[in-house]
Amino acid sequence: MLLALRRLFGWQTSAASEQAEEARDWRQYKWVILPTRQGFFSRVEEVWRYRRILWFFAVQRIRDRYEGTTLGPFWLFARPLMPIAISTVVFGRLLNVPSDGVPYFLFFLAGSSCWRIFERSMLWTTQSLEAAKGLIKKVYFPRIIAPIAAVAPALTEFAILFTLLVLACLVYWIKDGTLYLRLGLGMLAGVIAVALTCFFAVAIGLWTSVLQVRHKDIRYSVRYANQFWSYATPVIYPMSQVPPKYHFLMYLNPMAPLVEMYKWGMLGTGQFPAKELACAMVIISIVFGAGLVFFNRSEAASIDRL
């Protein structure tokens, strides 16, 4: 402070005295490091402070998927559409799987849209910490941002599939004179189903992302398990084809009511699974809560292995 006053009024001082004054001034300042507060709301507040990094990771994950490819944006459409087109021919044309009164292509497209956002999100959240290790080793930010941002590529694919669903409904409207797309507040159920699907994928990703750092074959196990999980979810078939005595077992799978809810909201097929949805939300909350505790306790030791 004395050095600042001398400079302000133009008083002459020697170099040695200035250095001594600066040293005394700096000794007045203290650097205090406080521990991070614990608790759910403290975590939410911390993630909000680092929200720009969340946006950075989301854009980076989308760019990594297609950067350097020759066809570029073509894969945005070809990657999700090719499996749907092939499955429509196999299950809709050859096997004649029922579709609750709507064209099978629309039925399967709606179910696949909700399921694919879950499947893709699970795969990318599992690899999220490894994908972000370059920045994790250099700067601090809430590590939970990595699995949350990994959902971004799946949301991009979902946007493409939703656009295709709307266009296909318009084509069938011109062709058959029937608008299969459900307009109105019912579509809000589809939006909620997508939000819960993303939340469920992140909840599982809190477990698998940490385990992937420790065991490199977790991502292959997730991919393999998803193939069986998809058959236990009413994507290629309606719940009306499942015997009533097995409905309880079907709805123990949280993705079953979410897919049914999305198809009901978009196309009006089936029934709104109210009780089953409540059960699914309880299971998802338990998985997320336990996963959050596991992630917070294990992330520090796991990051050292990157």
Short mmCIF file of C-alpha atoms in Angstrom, two decimals:
data_model
loop_
_atom_site.label_atom_id
_atom_site.label_comp_id
_atom_site.label_asym_id
_atom_site.label_seq_id
_atom_site.Cartn_x
_atom_site.Cartn_y
_atom_site.Cartn_z
CA MET A 1 0.00 0.00 0.00
CA LEU A 2 2.85 2.38 0.85
CA LEU A 3 4.49 1.58 -2.49
CA ALA A 4 1.28 2.44 -4.32
CA LEU A 5 1.03 5.80 -2.56
CA ARG A 6 4.61 6.67 -3.44
CA ARG A 7 3.99 5.91 -7.10
CA LEU A 8 0.74 7.91 -7.03
CA PHE A 9 2.39 11.10 -5.74
CA GLY A 10 5.60 10.63 -7.71
CA TRP A 11 7.90 10.11 -4.73
CA GLN A 12 11.36 8.82 -5.65
CA THR A 13 12.34 5.40 -4.33
CA SER A 14 15.20 3.04 -4.98
CA ALA A 15 14.82 -0.36 -6.68
CA ALA A 16 15.76 -2.19 -3.49
CA SER A 17 13.17 -0.36 -1.41
CA GLU A 18 10.49 -1.03 -4.03
CA GLN A 19 11.23 -4.75 -3.95
CA ALA A 20 11.04 -4.75 -0.15
CA GLU A 21 7.73 -2.88 -0.22
CA GLU A 22 6.29 -5.33 -2.82
CA ALA A 23 7.31 -8.29 -0.70
CA ARG A 24 5.59 -6.78 2.34
CA ASP A 25 2.47 -6.03 0.30
CA TRP A 26 2.22 -9.61 -1.06
CA ARG A 27 2.62 -11.07 2.44
CA GLN A 28 -0.67 -9.42 3.35
CA TYR A 29 -2.57 -11.66 0.90
CA LYS A 30 -3.56 -15.25 1.72
CA TRP A 31 -4.61 -18.03 -0.67
CA VAL A 32 -7.34 -20.07 0.99
CA ILE A 33 -8.36 -23.45 -0.50
CA LEU A 34 -11.71 -24.67 0.75
CA PRO A 35 -13.03 -28.26 0.37
CA THR A 36 -15.82 -28.91 -2.08
CA ARG A 37 -19.21 -28.97 -0.39
CA GLN A 38 -20.98 -32.28 -0.38
CA GLY A 39 -24.60 -32.94 -1.29
CA PHE A 40 -26.79 -33.20 -4.34
CA PHE A 41 -27.63 -29.50 -4.64
CA SER A 42 -23.97 -28.54 -4.27
CA ARG A 43 -23.17 -30.85 -7.17
CA VAL A 44 -25.91 -29.31 -9.29
CA GLU A 45 -24.61 -25.82 -8.52
CA GLU A 46 -21.07 -26.87 -9.45
CA VAL A 47 -22.19 -28.37 -12.76
CA TRP A 48 -24.08 -25.15 -13.54
CA ARG A 49 -20.93 -23.09 -12.94
CA TYR A 50 -19.08 -25.27 -15.46
CA ARG A 51 -21.95 -25.41 -17.97
CA ARG A 52 -19.73 -24.01 -20.76
CA ILE A 53 -17.56 -27.11 -20.54
CA LEU A 54 -20.72 -29.21 -20.81
CA TRP A 55 -21.55 -27.47 -24.09
CA PHE A 56 -17.93 -27.87 -25.27
CA PHE A 57 -17.97 -31.63 -24.64
CA ALA A 58 -21.38 -32.04 -26.28
CA VAL A 59 -20.20 -30.35 -29.49
CA GLN A 60 -16.92 -32.26 -29.39
CA ARG A 61 -18.64 -35.65 -29.06
CA ILE A 62 -20.84 -34.91 -32.08
CA ARG A 63 -17.86 -33.69 -34.10
CA ASP A 64 -15.77 -36.74 -33.21
CA ARG A 65 -18.40 -39.04 -34.66
CA TYR A 66 -18.15 -37.69 -38.22
CA GLU A 67 -15.03 -35.51 -38.44
CA GLY A 68 -12.57 -36.79 -41.02
CA THR A 69 -15.11 -38.99 -42.83
CA THR A 70 -15.43 -38.66 -46.60
CA LEU A 71 -19.23 -38.70 -46.73
CA GLY A 72 -19.59 -36.56 -43.61
CA PRO A 73 -23.24 -35.61 -42.92
CA PHE A 74 -24.44 -38.59 -44.97
CA TRP A 75 -23.69 -40.85 -42.01
CA LEU A 76 -25.98 -38.77 -39.81
CA PHE A 77 -28.87 -40.20 -41.84
CA ALA A 78 -27.50 -43.54 -43.05
CA ARG A 79 -26.33 -44.86 -39.67
CA PRO A 80 -29.76 -44.83 -37.94
CA LEU A 81 -31.91 -45.41 -41.05
CA MET A 82 -30.31 -48.50 -42.54
CA PRO A 83 -31.09 -50.82 -39.58
CA ILE A 84 -34.65 -49.48 -39.43
CA ALA A 85 -35.25 -50.06 -43.14
CA ILE A 86 -33.91 -53.63 -42.99
CA SER A 87 -35.86 -54.48 -39.82
CA THR A 88 -39.06 -53.08 -41.33
CA VAL A 89 -38.76 -55.45 -44.29
CA VAL A 90 -37.94 -58.47 -42.10
CA PHE A 91 -40.48 -57.99 -39.32
CA GLY A 92 -43.16 -56.01 -41.11
CA ARG A 93 -43.21 -57.70 -44.54
CA LEU A 94 -41.79 -61.19 -44.07
CA LEU A 95 -42.96 -62.00 -40.52
CA ASN A 96 -46.10 -59.79 -40.54
CA VAL A 97 -45.64 -58.58 -36.96
CA PRO A 98 -48.77 -56.66 -35.81
CA SER A 99 -48.47 -52.90 -35.33
CA ASP A 100 -51.67 -51.82 -33.52
CA GLY A 101 -53.42 -50.44 -36.57
CA VAL A 102 -50.68 -48.19 -37.95
CA PRO A 103 -48.24 -48.94 -40.78
CA TYR A 104 -45.41 -51.09 -39.44
CA PHE A 105 -42.76 -48.66 -40.68
CA LEU A 106 -44.22 -45.89 -38.49
CA PHE A 107 -44.68 -48.26 -35.56
CA PHE A 108 -41.11 -49.55 -35.72
CA LEU A 109 -39.66 -46.11 -36.41
CA ALA A 110 -41.33 -44.64 -33.32
CA GLY A 111 -40.20 -47.50 -31.08
CA SER A 112 -36.68 -47.46 -32.51
CA SER A 113 -36.36 -43.70 -32.00
CA CYS A 114 -36.91 -44.00 -28.26
CA TRP A 115 -34.84 -47.17 -27.91
CA ARG A 116 -31.94 -45.91 -30.02
CA ILE A 117 -31.46 -42.78 -27.95
CA PHE A 118 -31.11 -45.04 -24.91
CA GLU A 119 -28.80 -47.57 -26.55
CA ARG A 120 -26.50 -44.97 -28.15
CA SER A 121 -26.39 -42.90 -24.96
CA MET A 122 -25.40 -45.92 -22.90
CA LEU A 123 -22.50 -46.72 -25.22
CA TRP A 124 -21.20 -43.16 -25.29
CA THR A 125 -21.61 -42.44 -21.60
CA THR A 126 -19.69 -45.65 -20.89
CA GLN A 127 -16.70 -44.29 -22.84
CA SER A 128 -17.15 -40.67 -21.75
CA LEU A 129 -14.33 -40.48 -19.19
CA GLU A 130 -11.84 -42.08 -21.55
CA ALA A 131 -12.91 -39.76 -24.37
CA ALA A 132 -12.35 -36.71 -22.15
CA LYS A 133 -9.09 -37.84 -20.54
CA GLY A 134 -7.05 -35.24 -22.44
CA LEU A 135 -8.84 -32.40 -20.65
CA ILE A 136 -9.39 -34.28 -17.40
CA LYS A 137 -5.63 -34.57 -16.86
CA LYS A 138 -5.06 -30.84 -17.42
CA VAL A 139 -7.82 -28.89 -15.69
CA TYR A 140 -10.43 -29.45 -13.03
CA PHE A 141 -14.13 -29.58 -13.77
CA PRO A 142 -16.94 -31.74 -12.36
CA ARG A 143 -16.27 -35.15 -13.89
CA ILE A 144 -19.98 -35.90 -14.06
CA ILE A 145 -20.15 -33.43 -16.94
CA ALA A 146 -18.47 -36.01 -19.23
CA PRO A 147 -21.24 -38.68 -19.08
CA ILE A 148 -23.96 -36.03 -19.28
CA ALA A 149 -22.46 -34.46 -22.41
CA ALA A 150 -22.03 -37.89 -24.03
CA VAL A 151 -25.80 -38.00 -24.65
CA ALA A 152 -25.48 -35.25 -27.30
CA PRO A 153 -24.76 -37.56 -30.31
CA ALA A 154 -27.78 -39.69 -29.44
CA LEU A 155 -29.96 -36.58 -29.31
CA THR A 156 -28.69 -35.68 -32.78
CA GLU A 157 -29.72 -39.07 -34.15
CA PHE A 158 -33.08 -38.80 -32.39
CA ALA A 159 -33.73 -35.42 -34.03
CA ILE A 160 -33.12 -37.02 -37.43
CA LEU A 161 -35.41 -39.97 -36.65
CA PHE A 162 -38.13 -37.67 -35.34
CA THR A 163 -37.94 -35.59 -38.52
CA LEU A 164 -38.22 -38.77 -40.57
CA LEU A 165 -41.24 -39.85 -38.50
CA VAL A 166 -43.02 -36.58 -39.20
CA LEU A 167 -42.22 -36.75 -42.93
CA ALA A 168 -43.33 -40.38 -43.14
CA CYS A 169 -46.63 -39.51 -41.44
CA LEU A 170 -47.19 -36.76 -43.99
CA VAL A 171 -46.52 -39.21 -46.83
CA TYR A 172 -49.05 -41.70 -45.40
CA TRP A 173 -51.51 -38.82 -44.94
CA ILE A 174 -51.26 -37.95 -48.63
CA LYS A 175 -51.35 -41.60 -49.66
CA ASP A 176 -54.06 -43.02 -47.33
CA GLY A 177 -55.79 -39.86 -46.17
CA THR A 178 -55.05 -40.71 -42.51
CA LEU A 179 -52.77 -38.63 -40.33
CA TYR A 180 -51.20 -41.14 -37.97
CA LEU A 181 -49.14 -38.49 -36.18
CA ARG A 182 -50.87 -37.49 -32.96
CA LEU A 183 -51.20 -33.74 -32.58
CA GLY A 184 -51.96 -31.88 -29.36
CA LEU A 185 -51.00 -32.27 -25.73
CA GLY A 186 -50.57 -36.02 -26.18
CA MET A 187 -47.22 -35.36 -27.83
CA LEU A 188 -46.01 -34.00 -24.50
CA ALA A 189 -45.96 -37.61 -23.27
CA GLY A 190 -43.45 -38.40 -26.02
CA VAL A 191 -41.23 -35.50 -24.93
CA ILE A 192 -41.33 -36.68 -21.32
CA ALA A 193 -40.50 -40.23 -22.43
CA VAL A 194 -37.41 -38.99 -24.28
CA ALA A 195 -36.28 -36.93 -21.27
CA LEU A 196 -36.67 -39.92 -18.93
CA THR A 197 -34.83 -42.13 -21.41
CA CYS A 198 -31.85 -39.78 -21.47
CA PHE A 199 -31.92 -39.55 -17.69
CA PHE A 200 -31.96 -43.33 -17.38
CA ALA A 201 -29.02 -43.65 -19.78
CA VAL A 202 -26.99 -41.14 -17.74
CA ALA A 203 -27.93 -42.98 -14.54
CA ILE A 204 -26.48 -46.23 -15.92
CA GLY A 205 -23.54 -44.31 -17.39
CA LEU A 206 -22.53 -43.16 -13.90
CA TRP A 207 -21.75 -46.81 -13.20
CA THR A 208 -20.36 -47.98 -16.52
CA SER A 209 -18.12 -44.95 -17.18
CA VAL A 210 -16.17 -45.57 -13.99
CA LEU A 211 -16.05 -49.33 -14.53
CA GLN A 212 -14.85 -48.81 -18.11
CA VAL A 213 -11.77 -46.98 -16.83
CA ARG A 214 -10.94 -49.96 -14.63
CA HIS A 215 -12.02 -52.73 -17.00
CA LYS A 216 -11.61 -52.00 -20.69
CA ASP A 217 -14.09 -54.64 -21.82
CA ILE A 218 -17.11 -53.06 -20.13
CA ARG A 219 -18.14 -51.31 -23.36
CA TYR A 220 -18.29 -54.65 -25.17
CA SER A 221 -20.43 -56.08 -22.36
CA VAL A 222 -22.80 -53.10 -22.60
CA ARG A 223 -23.13 -53.52 -26.36
CA TYR A 224 -23.79 -57.25 -25.97
CA ALA A 225 -26.35 -56.74 -23.18
CA ASN A 226 -28.21 -54.13 -25.23
CA GLN A 227 -28.94 -56.68 -27.94
CA PHE A 228 -30.87 -58.86 -25.47
CA TRP A 229 -32.38 -55.84 -23.73
CA SER A 230 -33.92 -54.62 -26.99
CA TYR A 231 -35.87 -57.88 -27.40
CA ALA A 232 -37.24 -57.47 -23.86
CA THR A 233 -38.52 -54.03 -24.85
CA PRO A 234 -41.62 -53.61 -27.08
CA VAL A 235 -39.78 -52.06 -30.03
CA ILE A 236 -40.41 -54.57 -32.82
CA TYR A 237 -43.71 -55.82 -31.37
CA PRO A 238 -46.63 -54.19 -29.48
CA MET A 239 -47.47 -54.95 -25.88
CA SER A 240 -50.84 -56.25 -27.09
CA GLN A 241 -49.03 -59.32 -28.41
CA VAL A 242 -47.52 -60.14 -25.01
CA PRO A 243 -49.69 -62.46 -22.87
CA PRO A 244 -51.12 -60.57 -19.85
CA LYS A 245 -49.44 -62.92 -17.38
CA TYR A 246 -46.04 -61.68 -18.62
CA HIS A 247 -46.85 -57.96 -18.49
CA PHE A 248 -45.52 -57.67 -14.94
CA LEU A 249 -42.17 -59.11 -15.97
CA MET A 250 -42.06 -56.89 -19.04
CA TYR A 251 -42.64 -53.73 -17.05
CA LEU A 252 -39.86 -54.54 -14.60
CA ASN A 253 -37.77 -53.29 -17.50
CA PRO A 254 -37.96 -49.46 -17.18
CA MET A 255 -37.51 -49.02 -20.92
CA ALA A 256 -40.73 -50.90 -21.71
CA PRO A 257 -43.15 -48.24 -20.37
CA LEU A 258 -40.95 -45.45 -21.76
CA VAL A 259 -41.09 -46.89 -25.30
CA GLU A 260 -44.82 -47.54 -24.96
CA MET A 261 -45.34 -44.01 -23.67
CA TYR A 262 -43.45 -42.54 -26.62
CA LYS A 263 -45.44 -44.56 -29.18
CA TRP A 264 -48.67 -43.61 -27.43
CA GLY A 265 -47.71 -39.93 -27.43
CA MET A 266 -46.56 -39.83 -31.06
CA LEU A 267 -48.93 -42.28 -32.80
CA GLY A 268 -51.68 -42.94 -30.26
CA THR A 269 -51.03 -46.71 -30.27
CA GLY A 270 -51.53 -48.85 -27.19
CA GLN A 271 -52.47 -47.43 -23.81
CA PHE A 272 -50.82 -44.93 -21.53
CA PRO A 273 -48.81 -47.04 -19.02
CA ALA A 274 -49.54 -45.00 -15.88
CA LYS A 275 -48.78 -47.58 -13.17
CA GLU A 276 -45.89 -49.06 -15.10
CA LEU A 277 -44.42 -45.60 -15.65
CA ALA A 278 -44.55 -44.86 -11.92
CA CYS A 279 -42.71 -48.12 -11.23
CA ALA A 280 -40.11 -47.25 -13.89
CA MET A 281 -39.51 -43.81 -12.40
CA VAL A 282 -38.86 -45.38 -8.99
CA ILE A 283 -36.34 -47.81 -10.49
CA ILE A 284 -34.63 -45.04 -12.49
CA SER A 285 -34.39 -42.84 -9.39
CA ILE A 286 -32.79 -45.65 -7.40
CA VAL A 287 -30.29 -46.38 -10.17
CA PHE A 288 -29.42 -42.69 -10.49
CA GLY A 289 -29.10 -42.09 -6.74
CA ALA A 290 -26.91 -45.14 -6.18
CA GLY A 291 -24.92 -44.34 -9.33
CA LEU A 292 -24.30 -40.78 -8.18
CA VAL A 293 -22.92 -42.02 -4.86
CA PHE A 294 -20.77 -44.62 -6.63
CA PHE A 295 -19.48 -42.08 -9.14
CA ASN A 296 -18.56 -39.51 -6.48
CA ARG A 297 -16.72 -42.09 -4.38
CA SER A 298 -14.92 -43.81 -7.24
CA GLU A 299 -14.11 -41.10 -9.78
CA ALA A 300 -10.91 -39.86 -8.10
CA ALA A 301 -9.31 -43.31 -7.90
CA SER A 302 -10.48 -44.19 -11.42
CA ILE A 303 -9.18 -40.96 -13.00
CA ASP A 304 -5.66 -41.90 -11.89
CA ARG A 305 -5.85 -44.91 -14.22
CA LEU A 306 -6.53 -42.87 -17.34
#
